[in-house]
C-alpha cells in the first residue's frame, strides 16, 4: 500500500475492499463445504455437533454467548482446517540472508499432513485431537497448524471467519441432516 502524506488513497481503499471480498468469501465457503462433507461421511460427529447446537440454542437463532461455548464444533472446524486448509500456500519475501526478493512458499497443507507431527492417523478425520487445544494437538509445535498463517501477517479475518462458520454450521445443523450419495467415491 502506498501512503502519501499520511493518507490512504481512494485506490488503496478500493484495493482493500476487493481484498476483503476475495480473501473473505472463497476461504470461508471452502471451510464450510469441506466441513459439511466431513460430517456427511462421519455421522457420529454430525450427531455430536447437532446435539451441542441443540443444547446451546434449541431452535433459536445462534447468539454470541452460545457460540463461544461450542467446543465440539470448534474441534470439528479445526480438524477440517487441518485436513483441507482453504489457503494451501503462504508466501514470504526474503529480505535478509537468502537472495533478496526471493519468494518463499510455506504449505499449511504439507505441514498439516506430516505424520511426524500429527501421528500415524494423520489423514484421518479425528476432531478429538483438538480436545485440549492446538499446543497439545501439535505435540508442542503450534506452528504446525497454520490455516490462517502465522506471525504479524496472520489472517485479519480469523475471528470473523470462525464466528461466521459457526453461525452458518449451527443453522444448517438445526435444519438439515446430510449424507453423501451412495455412489460417491472419495
Ligand atoms: C476460513 C476462512 C479463512 C482462511 C482459512 C484464511 C486464511 C488466510 C491466510 C492463510 C492468510 C495469509 C496469512 C499469512 O501470510 O501468514 C490470510 C490473510 C488475510 N486474510 Fe484471511 N482467511 C480466511 C478468512 C478471511 C476473512 C473472512 C477475511 C476478511 C473479512 C480475511 C482477510 C484477510 C486479510 C486482509 C489478509 C491479509 C493480512 C495481511 O497480509 O496483513 N480472511 N488469510
Coordinates of C-alpha atoms and ligand atoms in Angstrom, one line a residue:
X1 CA 0.0 0.0 0.0
X2 CA 1.3 3.5 -0.9
X3 CA 0.8 6.0 1.9
X4 CA 1.3 9.6 0.7
X5 CA 1.2 12.5 3.3
X6 CA 0.0 10.0 5.9
X7 CA -3.2 9.5 3.9
X8 CA -4.5 6.3 2.2
X9 CA -5.7 7.0 -1.3
X10 CA -9.1 6.1 -2.6
X11 CA -7.5 3.5 -4.9
X12 CA -5.9 1.9 -1.8
X13 CA -9.2 1.7 0.0
X14 CA -10.8 0.2 -3.1
X15 CA -8.0 -2.4 -3.2
X16 CA -8.5 -3.2 0.5
X17 CA -12.3 -3.7 -0.2
X18 CA -11.5 -6.1 -3.1
X19 CA -9.1 -7.9 -0.8
X20 CA -11.7 -8.4 1.9
X21 CA -14.2 -9.7 -0.7
X22 CA -11.7 -12.1 -2.2
X23 CA -9.9 -13.2 1.0
X24 CA -13.1 -13.4 2.9
X25 CA -15.5 -15.2 0.7
X26 CA -13.9 -18.2 -1.0
X27 CA -12.0 -19.2 2.1
X28 CA -14.9 -19.5 4.5
X29 CA -17.1 -21.2 1.8
X30 CA -14.3 -23.7 1.3
X31 CA -14.2 -24.4 5.0
X32 CA -17.9 -24.9 5.2
X33 CA -18.0 -27.1 2.1
X34 CA -15.3 -29.5 3.4
X35 CA -16.8 -29.5 6.9
X36 CA -20.3 -30.5 5.6
X37 CA -18.6 -33.2 3.6
X38 CA -16.6 -34.5 6.6
X39 CA -19.8 -34.5 8.8
X40 CA -21.7 -36.3 6.0
X41 CA -19.0 -39.1 6.0
X42 CA -18.6 -39.1 9.8
X43 CA -22.2 -39.3 11.1
X44 CA -21.2 -39.8 14.7
X45 CA -19.5 -36.3 14.7
X46 CA -22.5 -34.8 12.8
X47 CA -24.7 -36.1 15.6
X48 CA -22.4 -34.8 18.3
X49 CA -22.3 -31.3 16.7
X50 CA -26.1 -31.3 16.3
X51 CA -26.6 -32.2 20.0
X52 CA -24.2 -29.5 21.0
X53 CA -26.1 -26.9 18.9
X54 CA -29.5 -28.1 20.3
X55 CA -28.2 -27.8 23.9
X56 CA -26.8 -24.3 23.2
X57 CA -29.6 -22.7 21.0
X58 CA -32.5 -25.2 20.7
X59 CA -34.2 -24.0 17.5
X60 CA -33.4 -20.3 18.2
X61 CA -31.0 -18.1 16.2
X62 CA -27.4 -18.6 17.4
X63 CA -26.3 -15.9 19.9
X64 CA -22.8 -14.7 20.9
X65 CA -22.7 -16.4 24.3
X66 CA -23.7 -19.8 22.9
X67 CA -21.2 -19.6 20.0
X68 CA -18.2 -19.2 22.4
X69 CA -19.2 -22.4 24.2
X70 CA -19.4 -24.6 21.1
X71 CA -16.4 -26.8 21.9
X72 CA -17.2 -29.8 19.7
X73 CA -17.8 -27.5 16.7
X74 CA -14.5 -25.8 17.3
X75 CA -12.7 -29.1 17.3
X76 CA -14.5 -30.1 14.1
X77 CA -13.7 -26.8 12.3
X78 CA -10.0 -27.1 13.4
X79 CA -9.8 -30.6 12.1
X80 CA -11.4 -29.6 8.8
X81 CA -9.0 -26.7 8.5
X82 CA -6.1 -29.1 9.2
X83 CA -7.1 -31.7 6.6
X84 CA -8.3 -29.2 3.9
X85 CA -6.8 -25.8 4.5
X86 CA -8.6 -23.3 2.3
X87 CA -5.3 -21.5 1.7
X88 CA -2.8 -24.2 0.8
X89 CA 0.2 -21.8 0.4
X90 CA 1.5 -18.8 2.4
X91 CA 4.3 -16.7 0.9
X92 CA 7.0 -14.5 2.4
X93 CA 9.6 -12.3 0.6
X94 CA 13.2 -12.8 1.8
X95 CA 14.9 -9.6 2.9
X96 CA 18.0 -11.0 4.7
X97 CA 20.4 -13.8 4.2
X98 CA 18.8 -15.7 1.3
X99 CA 18.8 -13.9 -2.0
X100 CA 16.7 -10.7 -1.7
X101 CA 13.2 -10.6 -3.1
X102 CA 13.1 -14.4 -3.3
X103 CA 9.5 -15.6 -2.5
X104 CA 9.3 -18.5 0.0
X105 CA 6.2 -20.6 -0.1
X106 CA 5.1 -22.4 3.1
X107 CA 2.5 -25.0 2.7
X108 CA -0.1 -25.5 5.5
X109 CA -1.3 -28.5 3.5
X110 CA 2.1 -30.2 3.7
X111 CA 2.8 -29.3 7.3
X112 CA -0.7 -30.3 8.5
X113 CA -0.3 -33.7 6.8
X114 CA 3.1 -34.5 8.3
X115 CA 2.8 -37.8 10.2
X116 CA 5.9 -36.9 12.3
X117 CA 3.9 -34.1 14.0
X118 CA 0.3 -35.4 13.8
X119 CA 0.9 -39.2 14.2
X120 CA 0.1 -42.2 12.1
X121 CA -3.6 -41.3 11.7
X122 CA -2.6 -38.0 10.1
X123 CA -5.0 -38.5 7.2
X124 CA -8.0 -39.5 9.4
X125 CA -10.7 -37.1 10.5
X126 CA -10.2 -37.0 14.3
X127 CA -11.6 -33.8 15.8
X128 CA -10.8 -35.1 19.3
X129 CA -7.1 -34.5 18.6
X130 CA -8.0 -30.8 19.3
X131 CA -9.9 -31.6 22.5
X132 CA -7.1 -29.9 24.6
X133 CA -6.2 -27.2 22.2
X134 CA -3.7 -26.7 19.4
X135 CA -0.5 -27.0 21.5
X136 CA -1.4 -30.5 22.7
X137 CA -2.7 -31.5 19.2
X138 CA 0.6 -30.4 17.6
X139 CA 2.8 -32.1 20.2
X140 CA 4.0 -28.6 21.5
X141 CA 4.6 -27.3 18.0
X142 CA 1.8 -24.8 17.3
X143 CA 3.4 -23.5 14.1
X144 CA 2.5 -26.9 12.6
X145 CA -1.2 -25.7 12.5
X146 CA -1.4 -22.6 10.3
X147 CA -4.6 -22.5 8.3
X148 CA -4.7 -18.7 9.0
X149 CA -1.0 -18.2 8.6
X150 CA 1.3 -17.1 11.4
X151 CA 3.0 -14.1 12.9
X152 CA 2.4 -10.4 12.2
X153 CA 0.6 -11.1 8.9
X154 CA -1.8 -13.7 10.4
X155 CA -5.2 -13.6 8.7
X156 CA -7.1 -10.4 9.6
X157 CA -10.4 -12.2 9.3
X158 CA -9.6 -15.2 11.6
X159 CA -12.1 -14.5 14.3
X160 CA -14.7 -13.2 11.9
X161 CA -14.4 -16.3 9.7
X162 CA -14.7 -18.7 12.7
X163 CA -17.8 -16.9 14.0
X164 CA -19.3 -16.8 10.5
X165 CA -18.6 -20.6 10.1
X166 CA -20.1 -21.4 13.5
X167 CA -23.3 -19.5 12.9
X168 CA -23.8 -21.0 9.4
X169 CA -23.0 -24.5 10.5
X170 CA -25.3 -24.2 13.6
X171 CA -28.2 -23.0 11.5
X172 CA -27.6 -25.8 8.9
X173 CA -27.4 -28.5 11.7
X174 CA -30.6 -27.1 13.2
X175 CA -32.5 -27.7 9.9
X176 CA -30.8 -30.5 7.9
X177 CA -29.2 -33.9 8.2
X178 CA -26.7 -34.7 5.4
X179 CA -25.1 -37.7 3.8
X180 CA -23.0 -38.4 0.7
X181 CA -24.6 -40.1 -2.3
X182 CA -24.2 -44.0 -2.1
X183 CA -22.2 -43.9 -5.4
X184 CA -19.7 -41.2 -4.1
X185 CA -16.1 -42.3 -4.2
X186 CA -13.5 -40.2 -2.3
Ligands
LIG1 C1 -11.7 -19.9 6.8 C2 -11.5 -18.6 6.4 C3 -10.1 -18.0 6.1 C4 -8.9 -18.6 6.0 C5 -8.5 -20.1 6.1 C6 -7.9 -17.5 5.8 C7 -6.6 -17.7 5.6 C8 -5.7 -16.7 5.4 C9 -4.2 -16.9 5.3 C10 -3.5 -18.3 5.3 C11 -3.7 -15.7 5.2 C12 -2.2 -15.4 5.0 C13 -1.6 -15.2 6.4 C14 0.0 -15.2 6.4 O1 0.6 -14.8 5.4 O2 0.6 -15.5 7.4 C15 -4.7 -14.7 5.2 C16 -4.6 -13.3 5.1 C17 -5.6 -12.4 5.1 N1 -6.9 -12.7 5.3 FE1 -7.8 -14.5 5.6 N2 -8.6 -16.4 5.8 C18 -10.0 -16.6 6.0 C19 -11.0 -15.7 6.1 C20 -10.8 -14.3 5.9 C21 -11.9 -13.3 6.1 C22 -13.3 -13.6 6.4 C23 -11.3 -12.1 5.9 C24 -11.9 -10.7 5.9 C25 -13.1 -10.4 6.1 C26 -9.9 -12.3 5.6 C27 -9.0 -11.3 5.4 C28 -7.6 -11.5 5.2 C29 -6.7 -10.4 5.0 C30 -7.0 -8.9 4.9 C31 -5.4 -11.0 4.9 C32 -4.0 -10.3 4.7 C33 -3.4 -10.0 6.1 C34 -2.1 -9.3 5.9 O3 -1.4 -9.5 5.0 O4 -1.7 -8.5 6.8 N3 -9.6 -13.6 5.7 N4 -5.9 -15.4 5.4

